[in-house]
Coordinates of C-alpha atoms and ligand atoms in Angstrom, one line a residue:
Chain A
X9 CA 91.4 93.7 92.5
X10 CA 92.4 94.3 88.9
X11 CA 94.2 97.4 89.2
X12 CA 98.0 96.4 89.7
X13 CA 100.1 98.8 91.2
X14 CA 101.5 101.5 88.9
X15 CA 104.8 102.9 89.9
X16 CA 105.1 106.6 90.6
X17 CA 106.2 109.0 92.4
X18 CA 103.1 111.1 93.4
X19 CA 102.0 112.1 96.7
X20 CA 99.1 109.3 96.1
X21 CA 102.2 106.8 96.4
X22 CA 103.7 108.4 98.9
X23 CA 100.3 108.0 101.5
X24 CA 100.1 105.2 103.7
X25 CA 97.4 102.2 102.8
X26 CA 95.2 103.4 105.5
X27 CA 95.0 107.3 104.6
X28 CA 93.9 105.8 101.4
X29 CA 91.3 103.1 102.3
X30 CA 90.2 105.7 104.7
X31 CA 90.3 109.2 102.3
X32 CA 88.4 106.0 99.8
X33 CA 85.8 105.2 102.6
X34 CA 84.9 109.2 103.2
X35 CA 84.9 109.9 99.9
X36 CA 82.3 107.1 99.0
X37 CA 80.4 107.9 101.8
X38 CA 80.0 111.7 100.2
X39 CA 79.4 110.5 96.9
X40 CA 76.0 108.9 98.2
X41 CA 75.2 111.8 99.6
X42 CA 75.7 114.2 96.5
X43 CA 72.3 114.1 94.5
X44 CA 72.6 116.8 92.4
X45 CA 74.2 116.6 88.9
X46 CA 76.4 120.0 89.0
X47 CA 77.4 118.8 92.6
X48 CA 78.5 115.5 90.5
X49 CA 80.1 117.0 87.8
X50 CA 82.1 119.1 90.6
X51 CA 83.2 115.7 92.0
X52 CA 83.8 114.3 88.5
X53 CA 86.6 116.7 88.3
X54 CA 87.7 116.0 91.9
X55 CA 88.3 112.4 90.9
X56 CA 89.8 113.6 87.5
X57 CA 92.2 115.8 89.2
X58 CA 93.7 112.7 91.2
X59 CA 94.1 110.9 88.4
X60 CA 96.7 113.2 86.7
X61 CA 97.8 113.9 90.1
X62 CA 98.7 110.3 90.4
X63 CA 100.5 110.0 86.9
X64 CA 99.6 106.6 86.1
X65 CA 98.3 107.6 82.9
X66 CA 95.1 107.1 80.6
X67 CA 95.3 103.5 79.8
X68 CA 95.2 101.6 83.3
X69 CA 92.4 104.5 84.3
X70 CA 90.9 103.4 81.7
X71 CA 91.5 99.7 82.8
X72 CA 89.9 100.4 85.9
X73 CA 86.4 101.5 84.5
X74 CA 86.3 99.5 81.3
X75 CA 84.9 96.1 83.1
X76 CA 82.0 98.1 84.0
X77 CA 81.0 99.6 80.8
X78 CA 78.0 97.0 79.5
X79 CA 76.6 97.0 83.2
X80 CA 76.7 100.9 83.4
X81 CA 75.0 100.9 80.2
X82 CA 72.3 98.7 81.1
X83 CA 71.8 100.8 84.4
X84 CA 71.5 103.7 82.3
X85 CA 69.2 102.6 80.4
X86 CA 67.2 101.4 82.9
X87 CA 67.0 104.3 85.2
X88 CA 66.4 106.5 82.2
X89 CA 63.2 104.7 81.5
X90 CA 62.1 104.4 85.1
X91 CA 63.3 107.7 86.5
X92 CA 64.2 110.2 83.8
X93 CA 67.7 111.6 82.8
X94 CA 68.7 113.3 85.6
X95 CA 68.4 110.3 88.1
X96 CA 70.1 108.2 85.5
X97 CA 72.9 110.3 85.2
X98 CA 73.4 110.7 88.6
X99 CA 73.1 107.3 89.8
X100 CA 75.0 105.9 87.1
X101 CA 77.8 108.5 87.7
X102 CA 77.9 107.5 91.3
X103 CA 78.9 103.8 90.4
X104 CA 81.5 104.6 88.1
X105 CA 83.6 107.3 90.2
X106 CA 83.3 104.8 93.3
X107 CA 85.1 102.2 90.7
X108 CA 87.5 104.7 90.0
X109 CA 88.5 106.1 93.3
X110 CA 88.7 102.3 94.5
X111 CA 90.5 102.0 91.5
X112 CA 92.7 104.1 92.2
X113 CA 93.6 103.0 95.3
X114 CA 94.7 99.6 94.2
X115 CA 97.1 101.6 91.3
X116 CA 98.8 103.7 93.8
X117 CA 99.1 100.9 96.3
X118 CA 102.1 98.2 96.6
X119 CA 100.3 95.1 97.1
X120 CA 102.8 94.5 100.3
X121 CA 101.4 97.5 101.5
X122 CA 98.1 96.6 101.0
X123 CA 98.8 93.3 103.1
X124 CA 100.4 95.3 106.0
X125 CA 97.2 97.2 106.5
X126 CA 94.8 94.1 106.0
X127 CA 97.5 92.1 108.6
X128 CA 96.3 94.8 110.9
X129 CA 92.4 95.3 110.3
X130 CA 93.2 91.4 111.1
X131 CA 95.3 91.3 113.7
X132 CA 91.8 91.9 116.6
X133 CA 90.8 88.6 115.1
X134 CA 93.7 86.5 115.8
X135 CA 92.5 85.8 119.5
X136 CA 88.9 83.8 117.4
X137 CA 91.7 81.8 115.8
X138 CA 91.8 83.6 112.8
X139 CA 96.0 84.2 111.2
X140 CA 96.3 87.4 109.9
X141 CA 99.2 86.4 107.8
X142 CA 97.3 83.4 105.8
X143 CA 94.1 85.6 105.6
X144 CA 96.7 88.2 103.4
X145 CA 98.5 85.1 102.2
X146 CA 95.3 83.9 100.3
X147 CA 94.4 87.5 99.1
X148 CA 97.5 87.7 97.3
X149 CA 97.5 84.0 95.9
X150 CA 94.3 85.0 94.8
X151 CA 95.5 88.2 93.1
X152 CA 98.3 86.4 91.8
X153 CA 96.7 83.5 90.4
X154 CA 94.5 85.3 88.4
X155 CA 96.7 85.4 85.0
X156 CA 98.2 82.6 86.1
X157 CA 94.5 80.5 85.7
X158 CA 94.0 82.6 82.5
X159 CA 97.3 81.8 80.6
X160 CA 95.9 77.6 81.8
X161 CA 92.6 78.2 79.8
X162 CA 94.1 79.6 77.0
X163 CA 96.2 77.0 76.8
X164 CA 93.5 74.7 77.5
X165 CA 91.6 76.2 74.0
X166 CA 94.6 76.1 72.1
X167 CA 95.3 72.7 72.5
X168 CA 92.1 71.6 71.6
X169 CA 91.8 74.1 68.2
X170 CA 95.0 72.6 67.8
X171 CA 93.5 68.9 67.5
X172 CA 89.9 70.4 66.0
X173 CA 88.2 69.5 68.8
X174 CA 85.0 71.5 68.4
X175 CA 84.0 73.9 71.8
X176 CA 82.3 71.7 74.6
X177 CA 82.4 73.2 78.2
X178 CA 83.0 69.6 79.5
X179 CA 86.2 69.2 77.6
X180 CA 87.6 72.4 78.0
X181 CA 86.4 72.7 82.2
X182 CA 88.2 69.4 82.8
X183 CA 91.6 70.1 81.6
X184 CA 91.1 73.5 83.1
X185 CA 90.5 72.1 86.4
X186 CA 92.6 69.7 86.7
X187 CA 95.7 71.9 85.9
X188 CA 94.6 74.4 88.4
X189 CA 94.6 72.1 90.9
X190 CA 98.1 70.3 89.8
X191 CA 98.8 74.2 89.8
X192 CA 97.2 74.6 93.5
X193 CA 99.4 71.6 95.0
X194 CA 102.9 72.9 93.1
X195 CA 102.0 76.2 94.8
X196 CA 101.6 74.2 98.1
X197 CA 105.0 72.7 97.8
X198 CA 107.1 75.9 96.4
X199 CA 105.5 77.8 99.7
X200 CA 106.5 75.0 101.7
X201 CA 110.2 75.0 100.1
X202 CA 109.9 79.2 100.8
X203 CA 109.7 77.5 104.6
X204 CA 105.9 79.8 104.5
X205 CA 104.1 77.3 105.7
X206 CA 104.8 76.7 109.4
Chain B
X2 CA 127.3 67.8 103.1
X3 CA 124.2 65.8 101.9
X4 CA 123.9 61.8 103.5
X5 CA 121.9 59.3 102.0
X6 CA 122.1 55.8 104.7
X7 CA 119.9 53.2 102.6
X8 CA 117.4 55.0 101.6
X9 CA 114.0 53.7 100.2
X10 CA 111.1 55.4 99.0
X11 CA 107.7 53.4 98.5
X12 CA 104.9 56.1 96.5
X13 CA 101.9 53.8 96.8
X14 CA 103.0 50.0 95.4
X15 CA 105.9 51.4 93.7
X16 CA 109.3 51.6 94.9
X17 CA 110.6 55.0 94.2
X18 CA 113.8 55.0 95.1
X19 CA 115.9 51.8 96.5
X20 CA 118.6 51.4 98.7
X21 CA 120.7 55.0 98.3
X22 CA 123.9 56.0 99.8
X23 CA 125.8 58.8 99.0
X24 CA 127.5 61.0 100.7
X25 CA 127.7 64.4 98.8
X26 CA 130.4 67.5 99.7
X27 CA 131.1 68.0 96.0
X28 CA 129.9 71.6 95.1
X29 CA 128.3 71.1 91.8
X30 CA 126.6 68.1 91.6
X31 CA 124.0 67.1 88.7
X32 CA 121.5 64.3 88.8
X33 CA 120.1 62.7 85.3
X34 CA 118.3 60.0 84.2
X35 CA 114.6 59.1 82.6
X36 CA 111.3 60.2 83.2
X37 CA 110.0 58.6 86.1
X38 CA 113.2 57.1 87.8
X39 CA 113.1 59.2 90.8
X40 CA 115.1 62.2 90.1
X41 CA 112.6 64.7 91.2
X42 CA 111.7 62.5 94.6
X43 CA 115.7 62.0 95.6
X44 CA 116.3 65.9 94.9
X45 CA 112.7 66.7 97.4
X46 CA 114.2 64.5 100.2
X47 CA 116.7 67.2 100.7
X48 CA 115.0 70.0 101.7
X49 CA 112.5 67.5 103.4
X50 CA 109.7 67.9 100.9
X51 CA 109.8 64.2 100.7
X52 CA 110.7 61.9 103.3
X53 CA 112.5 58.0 103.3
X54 CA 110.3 55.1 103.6
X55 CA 113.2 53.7 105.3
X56 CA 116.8 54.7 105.9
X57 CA 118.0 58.4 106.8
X58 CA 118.6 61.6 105.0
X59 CA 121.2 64.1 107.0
X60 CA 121.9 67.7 105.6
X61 CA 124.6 70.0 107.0
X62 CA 124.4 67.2 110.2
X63 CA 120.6 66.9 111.0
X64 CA 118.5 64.0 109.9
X65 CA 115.5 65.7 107.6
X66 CA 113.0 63.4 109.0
X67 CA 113.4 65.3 112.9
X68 CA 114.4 68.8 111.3
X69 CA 112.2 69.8 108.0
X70 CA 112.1 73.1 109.4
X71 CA 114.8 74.1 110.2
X72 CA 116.5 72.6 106.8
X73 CA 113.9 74.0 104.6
X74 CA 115.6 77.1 105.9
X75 CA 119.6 76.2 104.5
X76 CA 118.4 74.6 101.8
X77 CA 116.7 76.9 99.2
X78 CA 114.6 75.0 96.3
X79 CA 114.1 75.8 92.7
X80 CA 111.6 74.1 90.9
X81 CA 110.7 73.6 87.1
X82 CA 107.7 76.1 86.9
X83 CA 108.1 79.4 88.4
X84 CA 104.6 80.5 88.3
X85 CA 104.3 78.1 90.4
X86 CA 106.9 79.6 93.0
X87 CA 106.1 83.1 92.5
X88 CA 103.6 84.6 94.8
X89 CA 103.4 87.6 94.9
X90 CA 101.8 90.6 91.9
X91 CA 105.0 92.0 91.5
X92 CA 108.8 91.3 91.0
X93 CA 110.4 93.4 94.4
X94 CA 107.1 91.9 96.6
X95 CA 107.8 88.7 95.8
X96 CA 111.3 88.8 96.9
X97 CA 110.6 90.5 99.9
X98 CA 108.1 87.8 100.8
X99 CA 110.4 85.6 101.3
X100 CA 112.3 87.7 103.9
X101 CA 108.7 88.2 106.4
X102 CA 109.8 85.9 108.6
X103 CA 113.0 87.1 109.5
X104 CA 112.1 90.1 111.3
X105 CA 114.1 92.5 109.7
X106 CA 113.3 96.3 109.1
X107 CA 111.5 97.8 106.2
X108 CA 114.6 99.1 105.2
X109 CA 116.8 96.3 105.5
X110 CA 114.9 94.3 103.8
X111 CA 114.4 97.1 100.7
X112 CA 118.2 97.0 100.8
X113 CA 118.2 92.9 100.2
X114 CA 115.9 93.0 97.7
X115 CA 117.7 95.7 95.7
X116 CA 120.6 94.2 95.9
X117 CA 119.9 90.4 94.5
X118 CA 117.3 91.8 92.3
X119 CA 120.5 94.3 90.8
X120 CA 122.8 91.3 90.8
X121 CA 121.0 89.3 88.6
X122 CA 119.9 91.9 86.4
X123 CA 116.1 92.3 87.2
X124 CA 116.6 95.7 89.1
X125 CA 114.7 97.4 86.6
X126 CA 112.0 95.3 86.7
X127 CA 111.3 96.0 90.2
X128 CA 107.9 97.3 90.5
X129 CA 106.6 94.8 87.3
X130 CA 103.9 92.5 87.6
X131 CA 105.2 89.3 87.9
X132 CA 103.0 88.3 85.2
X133 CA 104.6 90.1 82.8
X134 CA 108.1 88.7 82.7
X135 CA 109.4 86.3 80.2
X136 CA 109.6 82.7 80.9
X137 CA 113.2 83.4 81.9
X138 CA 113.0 86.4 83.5
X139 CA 110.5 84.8 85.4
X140 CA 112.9 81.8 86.6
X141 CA 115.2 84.4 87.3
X142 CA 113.1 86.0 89.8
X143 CA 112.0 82.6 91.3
X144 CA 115.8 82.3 91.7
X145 CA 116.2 85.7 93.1
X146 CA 113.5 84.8 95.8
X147 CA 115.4 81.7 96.8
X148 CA 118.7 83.5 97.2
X149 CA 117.8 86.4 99.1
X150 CA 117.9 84.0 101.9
X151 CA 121.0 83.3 101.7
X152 CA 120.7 79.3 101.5
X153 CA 123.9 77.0 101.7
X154 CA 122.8 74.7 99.8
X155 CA 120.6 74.7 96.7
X156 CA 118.5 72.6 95.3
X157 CA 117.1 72.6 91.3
X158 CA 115.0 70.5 90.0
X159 CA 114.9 70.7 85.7
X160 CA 115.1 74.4 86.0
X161 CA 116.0 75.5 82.4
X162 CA 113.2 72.8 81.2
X163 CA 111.0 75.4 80.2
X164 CA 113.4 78.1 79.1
X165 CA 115.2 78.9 75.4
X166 CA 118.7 78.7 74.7
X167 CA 119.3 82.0 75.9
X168 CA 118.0 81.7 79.0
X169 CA 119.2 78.5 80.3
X170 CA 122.7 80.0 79.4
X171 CA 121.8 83.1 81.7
X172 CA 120.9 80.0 84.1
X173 CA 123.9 78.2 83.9
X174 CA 126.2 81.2 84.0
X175 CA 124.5 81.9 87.0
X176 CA 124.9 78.4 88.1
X177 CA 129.1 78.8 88.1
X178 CA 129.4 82.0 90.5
X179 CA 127.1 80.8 93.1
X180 CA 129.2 80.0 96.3
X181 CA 126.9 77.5 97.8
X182 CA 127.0 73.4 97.1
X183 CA 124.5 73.0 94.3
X184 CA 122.0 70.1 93.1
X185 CA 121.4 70.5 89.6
X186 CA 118.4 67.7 88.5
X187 CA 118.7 68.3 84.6
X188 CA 117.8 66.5 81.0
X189 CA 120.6 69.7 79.7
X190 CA 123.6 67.9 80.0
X191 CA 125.9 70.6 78.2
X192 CA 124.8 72.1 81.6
X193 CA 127.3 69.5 83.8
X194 CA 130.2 69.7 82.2
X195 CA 131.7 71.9 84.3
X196 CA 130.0 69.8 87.2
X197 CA 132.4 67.8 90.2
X198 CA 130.1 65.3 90.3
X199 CA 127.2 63.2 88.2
X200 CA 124.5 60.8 89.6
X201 CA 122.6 58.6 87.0
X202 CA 119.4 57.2 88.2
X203 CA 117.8 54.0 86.9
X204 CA 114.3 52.9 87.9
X205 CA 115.4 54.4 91.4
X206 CA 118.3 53.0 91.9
X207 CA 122.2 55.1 91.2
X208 CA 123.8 53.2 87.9
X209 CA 126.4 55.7 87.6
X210 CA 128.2 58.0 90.0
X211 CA 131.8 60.4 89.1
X212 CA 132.8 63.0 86.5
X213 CA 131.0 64.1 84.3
X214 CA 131.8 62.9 81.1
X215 CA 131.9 59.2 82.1
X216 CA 128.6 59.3 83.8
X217 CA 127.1 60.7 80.7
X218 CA 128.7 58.1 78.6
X219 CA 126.8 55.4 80.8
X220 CA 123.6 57.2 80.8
X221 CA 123.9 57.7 76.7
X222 CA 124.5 54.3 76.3
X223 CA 121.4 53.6 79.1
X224 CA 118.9 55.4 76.5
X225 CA 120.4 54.1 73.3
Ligands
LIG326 N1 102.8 60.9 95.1 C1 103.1 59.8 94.4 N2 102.4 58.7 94.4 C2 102.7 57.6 93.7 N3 103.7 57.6 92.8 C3 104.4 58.7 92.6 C4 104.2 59.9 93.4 N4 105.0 60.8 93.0 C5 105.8 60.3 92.1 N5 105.5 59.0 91.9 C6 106.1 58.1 90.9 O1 107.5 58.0 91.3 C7 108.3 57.8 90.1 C8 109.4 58.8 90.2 O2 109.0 60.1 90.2 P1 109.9 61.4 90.1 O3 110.8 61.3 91.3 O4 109.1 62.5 89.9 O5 110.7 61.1 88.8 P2 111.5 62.0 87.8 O6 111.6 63.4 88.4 O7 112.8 61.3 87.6 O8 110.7 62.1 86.5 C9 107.4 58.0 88.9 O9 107.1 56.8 88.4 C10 106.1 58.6 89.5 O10 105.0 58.2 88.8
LIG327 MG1 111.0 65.3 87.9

């Protein structure tokens, strides 16, 4: 849920949320199923090609597979030890062009969009008490709040450098949390003022 | 039309607010006083976020106590921090969030969103993470969010607190072409000069009430 949408004008953009989480689910489903390496490379380029395809350029592809780098090292590594090159390669391989794909998805996505379709995959549920509305509600306060919480601890550190307060997780947690939460409950009343919450 | 019949407010031991009536039709109205007098609680009994302790509070001729809904739905809020009102990743989602209950068509609402978003100058930032406006741009969008529902009456509460020069003068130019009755809540009191009307508050109580430029006088000399 990192990717944020990239606009553009591809036929990526163009195809509804479900083509995509479906065309995302196949080709996953394939990529376990590939086990040789030139029948990887082959789908290297595949993924490759969408990527220019969907124009949204080197650095948020790049953003997409970059949190992944130290664990995909470490898997390398370890499979290369345990199983030789070749299985490392491959099974390394597979877990970064799933990321990227899924990546992908998320870049070429609106987020409205994406709500629409999980509303739907919802909506069966509604009858077990379950709203499909707050379910996407909280995905995209989730997705929203994440820079939101991440500008709070910076500001959190700063204050404290400020006064030379030397790093202790208790003093930096507490003023973290408890301007989430004053966050949380201004959040609460803005939705409520939206008239979102009946 | 805003009504205020002897309202009270009690938060915990501490009387909030204290014996209020007012009747406001003026359309610019501004509300100042200190930290902690009640400014934010009298504005939040409007729109029915907060309700009397005793007394009633009527907008556009229904007591907010018996219709929050349906109130919360004329009277748009804007509040100090706009992360805090945005909800949505981007700056054209969040708008249209605001228009999902309405039942309108994709297209329709598209069309609404384009056209507040172009009106107040954020068309181009459309498909932007919401993340990565300014702090202005970001009230701006907040702003846009609340108007797309057309409210007649608005409510803000310190909304240029946060903001530079530049952009609380974006803000208050704003502020002068909206049609709608406005409740400004403000410590930027170059901001009501143009106002009709001016409320000080005092320790919950209204020390001052009338043009502008005599209510600030008293609540100059109240802080001196
Ligand atoms: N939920 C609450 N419980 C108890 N006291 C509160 C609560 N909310 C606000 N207050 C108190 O009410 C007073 C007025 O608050 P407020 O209306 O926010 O003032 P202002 O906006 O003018 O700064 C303050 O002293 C504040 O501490
Ligand atoms: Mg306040």
């Amino acid at each position: 849920m990192i990717g944020i949408y990239v606009p553009g004008d591809s036929l990526l953009h163009h195809l509804p949320a479900w083509a995509k989480v479906l065309g995302l689910v196949v080709s996953c489903t394939v990529l376990v199923l590939l086990g040789s390496l030139a029948a990887l490379a082959g789908f290297s380029a595949f993924v490759a090609i969408l990527y220019v395809v969907s124009g949204v350029g080197f650095t948020a592809a790049w953003a997409q597979i970059r949190p992944l780098r130290w664990f995909a090292l470490v898997l390398f590594v370890m499979q290369f030890v345990l199983m030789g090159l070749d299985t490392a390669v491959v099974s390394t391989l597979r877990i970064v062009l799933a990321v990227a794909l899924a990546g992908l998805v998320t870049l070429t996505t609106r987020f409205a969009d994406m709500m629409t379709f999980f509303e739907r995959c919802f909506g069966p549920l509604r009858g077990v008490g379950v709203d499909p509305f707050r379910v996407s509600l909280l995905l995209s306060l989730t997705v929203r709040s994440v820079p939101v919480i991440s500008a709070l601890a910076t500001r959190v550190r700063e204050a404290q450098r400020a006064r030379g307060v030397s790093w202790s997780m208790r003093a930096f947690a507490i003023p973290l949390v408890v301007s989430a939460l004053r966050h949380a409950d201004a959040l609460g009343e803005a939705l409520s003022a939206r008239g979102l919450d009946d | 039309m805003i009504e205020f019949t002897d309202v009270h407010v009690r938060l915990g031991r501490r009387d909030v607010l204290s014996g209020i009536t007012l009747s406001l039709t003026e359309r610019r109205v501004g509300v100042v006083g200190a930290n902690g007098s009640g400014k934010s609680t009298l504005a939040r009994l409007i729109n029915g976020l907060a309700m009397p302790t005793s007394g009633t509070v009527t907008v556009l001729g229904h007591d907010t106590r018996r219709h929050a809904a349906r109130i919360r739905r004329e009277v748009g809020f804007l509040f100090t921090d706009p992360d805090a009102q945005i909800v949505m990743p981007t700056v054209a989602e969040d708008v249209a969030f605001s228009l999902r209950r309405k039942g309108l068509s994709a297209a329709e609402v598209a069309d609404r969103v384009e056209q507040v978003l172009s009106r107040h100058g954020l068309a181009d930032h459309a498909d932007h993470p919401a993340h990565q406006l300014s702090g202005g741009q970001k009230q701006l969008l907040a702003l846009c969010s609340v108007l797309v529902l057309e409210p007649r009456i608005l409510i803000m509460d310190e909304p240029t607190t946060l903001l530079d020069l530049r952009h609380s003068r974006v803000v208050a130019e704003l502020l002068a072409e909206l049609p709608q009755q406005v409740v400004v809540v403000t410590h930027d009191l170059g901001l009501l000069d143009s106002f009709d009307r001016v409320l000080v508050l005092d320790e919950g109580r209204i020390v001052a009430d009338g043009l502008p430029s005599s209510a600030i006088d008293h609540y100059r000399k109240l802080m001196s």
